[in-house]
Amino acid sequence: MKITVAAIRSNIDPVTDFVNEQLEKMGCSPRSMKQIDVALDELFSNICNYAYDKMDVAGRATISVREIPEEGTVQITLEDDGIPFDPLARTRS
């Protein structure tokens, strides 16, 4: 399942609600969901704050949730078309 939303901070609640709804269907524990919520908030905030920072267009983000039953895991992916960020390419000060 996936959802596409405008990459604006006010959409963190709909994004979190969507992800949590999917995780509940998959039987994810409340503790794990809270930990995922923290990571999701950080990742989505970074897209909102930086991916479209120097662009003159409103950005969008797509969030997908996929269960991988044979591994007993869930894959959550956030995608955007904003400015790429590669933390390994950063130079140290």
JSON list of C-alpha atoms in Angstrom, two decimals:
[
{"chain": "A", "resi": 1, "resn": "MET", "atom": "CA", "xyz": [0.00, 0.00, 0.00]},
{"chain": "A", "resi": 2, "resn": "LYS", "atom": "CA", "xyz": [1.15, 3.54, -0.62]},
{"chain": "A", "resi": 3, "resn": "ILE", "atom": "CA", "xyz": [0.08, 7.13, -0.21]},
{"chain": "A", "resi": 4, "resn": "THR", "atom": "CA", "xyz": [1.29, 10.28, -1.95]},
{"chain": "A", "resi": 5, "resn": "VAL", "atom": "CA", "xyz": [1.01, 13.62, -0.16]},
{"chain": "A", "resi": 6, "resn": "ALA", "atom": "CA", "xyz": [2.30, 17.16, -0.43]},
{"chain": "A", "resi": 7, "resn": "ALA", "atom": "CA", "xyz": [5.66, 17.35, 1.32]},
{"chain": "A", "resi": 8, "resn": "ILE", "atom": "CA", "xyz": [4.56, 19.78, 4.00]},
{"chain": "A", "resi": 9, "resn": "ARG", "atom": "CA", "xyz": [4.91, 19.39, 7.76]},
{"chain": "A", "resi": 10, "resn": "SER", "atom": "CA", "xyz": [1.16, 19.50, 8.32]},
{"chain": "A", "resi": 11, "resn": "ASN", "atom": "CA", "xyz": [0.93, 16.15, 6.53]},
{"chain": "A", "resi": 12, "resn": "ILE", "atom": "CA", "xyz": [2.97, 14.23, 9.11]},
{"chain": "A", "resi": 13, "resn": "ASP", "atom": "CA", "xyz": [-0.21, 13.17, 10.93]},
{"chain": "A", "resi": 14, "resn": "PRO", "atom": "CA", "xyz": [-1.92, 11.72, 7.82]},
{"chain": "A", "resi": 15, "resn": "VAL", "atom": "CA", "xyz": [1.34, 9.97, 6.89]},
{"chain": "A", "resi": 16, "resn": "THR", "atom": "CA", "xyz": [1.76, 8.53, 10.39]},
{"chain": "A", "resi": 17, "resn": "ASP", "atom": "CA", "xyz": [-1.89, 7.47, 10.50]},
{"chain": "A", "resi": 18, "resn": "PHE", "atom": "CA", "xyz": [-1.53, 5.71, 7.15]},
{"chain": "A", "resi": 19, "resn": "VAL", "atom": "CA", "xyz": [1.63, 3.85, 8.19]},
{"chain": "A", "resi": 20, "resn": "ASN", "atom": "CA", "xyz": [0.18, 2.89, 11.58]},
{"chain": "A", "resi": 21, "resn": "GLU", "atom": "CA", "xyz": [-3.00, 1.60, 9.96]},
{"chain": "A", "resi": 22, "resn": "GLN", "atom": "CA", "xyz": [-0.93, -0.67, 7.73]},
{"chain": "A", "resi": 23, "resn": "LEU", "atom": "CA", "xyz": [1.26, -1.80, 10.62]},
{"chain": "A", "resi": 24, "resn": "GLU", "atom": "CA", "xyz": [-1.79, -2.64, 12.75]},
{"chain": "A", "resi": 25, "resn": "LYS", "atom": "CA", "xyz": [-3.14, -4.84, 9.96]},
{"chain": "A", "resi": 26, "resn": "MET", "atom": "CA", "xyz": [0.21, -6.66, 9.96]},
{"chain": "A", "resi": 27, "resn": "GLY", "atom": "CA", "xyz": [0.15, -7.22, 13.72]},
{"chain": "A", "resi": 28, "resn": "CYS", "atom": "CA", "xyz": [2.97, -4.84, 14.59]},
{"chain": "A", "resi": 29, "resn": "SER", "atom": "CA", "xyz": [3.40, -4.25, 18.32]},
{"chain": "A", "resi": 30, "resn": "PRO", "atom": "CA", "xyz": [2.53, -0.83, 19.79]},
{"chain": "A", "resi": 31, "resn": "ARG", "atom": "CA", "xyz": [6.12, -0.43, 21.02]},
{"chain": "A", "resi": 32, "resn": "SER", "atom": "CA", "xyz": [7.54, -1.03, 17.53]},
{"chain": "A", "resi": 33, "resn": "MET", "atom": "CA", "xyz": [4.97, 1.33, 16.03]},
{"chain": "A", "resi": 34, "resn": "LYS", "atom": "CA", "xyz": [6.06, 4.12, 18.39]},
{"chain": "A", "resi": 35, "resn": "GLN", "atom": "CA", "xyz": [9.69, 3.60, 17.40]},
{"chain": "A", "resi": 36, "resn": "ILE", "atom": "CA", "xyz": [8.73, 3.64, 13.73]},
{"chain": "A", "resi": 37, "resn": "ASP", "atom": "CA", "xyz": [6.71, 6.84, 14.30]},
{"chain": "A", "resi": 38, "resn": "VAL", "atom": "CA", "xyz": [9.83, 8.61, 15.59]},
{"chain": "A", "resi": 39, "resn": "ALA", "atom": "CA", "xyz": [11.87, 7.57, 12.55]},
{"chain": "A", "resi": 40, "resn": "LEU", "atom": "CA", "xyz": [9.03, 8.39, 10.17]},
{"chain": "A", "resi": 41, "resn": "ASP", "atom": "CA", "xyz": [8.64, 11.88, 11.65]},
{"chain": "A", "resi": 42, "resn": "GLU", "atom": "CA", "xyz": [12.36, 12.55, 11.19]},
{"chain": "A", "resi": 43, "resn": "LEU", "atom": "CA", "xyz": [12.49, 11.23, 7.63]},
{"chain": "A", "resi": 44, "resn": "PHE", "atom": "CA", "xyz": [9.34, 12.99, 6.47]},
{"chain": "A", "resi": 45, "resn": "SER", "atom": "CA", "xyz": [10.47, 16.23, 8.14]},
{"chain": "A", "resi": 46, "resn": "ASN", "atom": "CA", "xyz": [13.76, 16.04, 6.29]},
{"chain": "A", "resi": 47, "resn": "ILE", "atom": "CA", "xyz": [11.92, 15.69, 2.98]},
{"chain": "A", "resi": 48, "resn": "CYS", "atom": "CA", "xyz": [9.70, 18.66, 3.84]},
{"chain": "A", "resi": 49, "resn": "ASN", "atom": "CA", "xyz": [12.56, 20.85, 5.04]},
{"chain": "A", "resi": 50, "resn": "TYR", "atom": "CA", "xyz": [15.35, 19.99, 2.61]},
{"chain": "A", "resi": 51, "resn": "ALA", "atom": "CA", "xyz": [14.33, 18.02, -0.48]},
{"chain": "A", "resi": 52, "resn": "TYR", "atom": "CA", "xyz": [12.47, 20.91, -2.06]},
{"chain": "A", "resi": 53, "resn": "ASP", "atom": "CA", "xyz": [14.26, 23.73, -0.26]},
{"chain": "A", "resi": 54, "resn": "LYS", "atom": "CA", "xyz": [15.78, 25.35, -3.37]},
{"chain": "A", "resi": 55, "resn": "MET", "atom": "CA", "xyz": [13.08, 24.42, -5.84]},
{"chain": "A", "resi": 56, "resn": "ASP", "atom": "CA", "xyz": [10.21, 26.66, -6.88]},
{"chain": "A", "resi": 57, "resn": "VAL", "atom": "CA", "xyz": [7.66, 23.84, -6.93]},
{"chain": "A", "resi": 58, "resn": "ALA", "atom": "CA", "xyz": [5.57, 22.27, -4.23]},
{"chain": "A", "resi": 59, "resn": "GLY", "atom": "CA", "xyz": [7.04, 18.88, -3.51]},
{"chain": "A", "resi": 60, "resn": "ARG", "atom": "CA", "xyz": [5.36, 15.55, -3.05]},
{"chain": "A", "resi": 61, "resn": "ALA", "atom": "CA", "xyz": [6.35, 12.45, -1.13]},
{"chain": "A", "resi": 62, "resn": "THR", "atom": "CA", "xyz": [5.21, 8.88, -1.58]},
{"chain": "A", "resi": 63, "resn": "ILE", "atom": "CA", "xyz": [5.22, 6.56, 1.41]},
{"chain": "A", "resi": 64, "resn": "SER", "atom": "CA", "xyz": [4.81, 2.83, 0.89]},
{"chain": "A", "resi": 65, "resn": "VAL", "atom": "CA", "xyz": [4.44, 0.02, 3.39]},
{"chain": "A", "resi": 66, "resn": "ARG", "atom": "CA", "xyz": [5.12, -3.56, 2.35]},
{"chain": "A", "resi": 67, "resn": "GLU", "atom": "CA", "xyz": [5.05, -6.67, 4.49]},
{"chain": "A", "resi": 68, "resn": "ILE", "atom": "CA", "xyz": [7.73, -9.29, 3.84]},
{"chain": "A", "resi": 69, "resn": "PRO", "atom": "CA", "xyz": [6.15, -12.32, 5.54]},
{"chain": "A", "resi": 70, "resn": "GLU", "atom": "CA", "xyz": [8.94, -14.79, 4.77]},
{"chain": "A", "resi": 71, "resn": "GLU", "atom": "CA", "xyz": [11.34, -12.55, 6.72]},
{"chain": "A", "resi": 72, "resn": "GLY", "atom": "CA", "xyz": [8.84, -11.44, 9.36]},
{"chain": "A", "resi": 73, "resn": "THR", "atom": "CA", "xyz": [9.57, -7.81, 8.49]},
{"chain": "A", "resi": 74, "resn": "VAL", "atom": "CA", "xyz": [7.99, -4.71, 7.07]},
{"chain": "A", "resi": 75, "resn": "GLN", "atom": "CA", "xyz": [9.57, -2.37, 4.53]},
{"chain": "A", "resi": 76, "resn": "ILE", "atom": "CA", "xyz": [8.63, 1.31, 4.72]},
{"chain": "A", "resi": 77, "resn": "THR", "atom": "CA", "xyz": [9.87, 3.47, 1.85]},
{"chain": "A", "resi": 78, "resn": "LEU", "atom": "CA", "xyz": [9.74, 7.25, 1.50]},
{"chain": "A", "resi": 79, "resn": "GLU", "atom": "CA", "xyz": [10.33, 8.66, -1.98]},
{"chain": "A", "resi": 80, "resn": "ASP", "atom": "CA", "xyz": [10.51, 12.20, -3.31]},
{"chain": "A", "resi": 81, "resn": "ASP", "atom": "CA", "xyz": [11.68, 14.03, -6.41]},
{"chain": "A", "resi": 82, "resn": "GLY", "atom": "CA", "xyz": [13.52, 16.72, -4.51]},
{"chain": "A", "resi": 83, "resn": "ILE", "atom": "CA", "xyz": [17.19, 17.59, -4.23]},
{"chain": "A", "resi": 84, "resn": "PRO", "atom": "CA", "xyz": [19.21, 14.39, -3.66]},
{"chain": "A", "resi": 85, "resn": "PHE", "atom": "CA", "xyz": [21.03, 14.00, -0.36]},
{"chain": "A", "resi": 86, "resn": "ASP", "atom": "CA", "xyz": [23.93, 11.61, 0.03]},
{"chain": "A", "resi": 87, "resn": "PRO", "atom": "CA", "xyz": [25.31, 11.64, 3.58]},
{"chain": "A", "resi": 88, "resn": "LEU", "atom": "CA", "xyz": [28.36, 9.68, 2.42]},
{"chain": "A", "resi": 89, "resn": "ALA", "atom": "CA", "xyz": [29.28, 12.47, -0.01]},
{"chain": "A", "resi": 90, "resn": "ARG", "atom": "CA", "xyz": [29.35, 15.13, 2.70]},
{"chain": "A", "resi": 91, "resn": "THR", "atom": "CA", "xyz": [32.71, 16.57, 3.60]},
{"chain": "A", "resi": 92, "resn": "ARG", "atom": "CA", "xyz": [33.73, 16.81, 7.21]},
{"chain": "A", "resi": 93, "resn": "SER", "atom": "CA", "xyz": [34.48, 20.18, 8.71]}
]
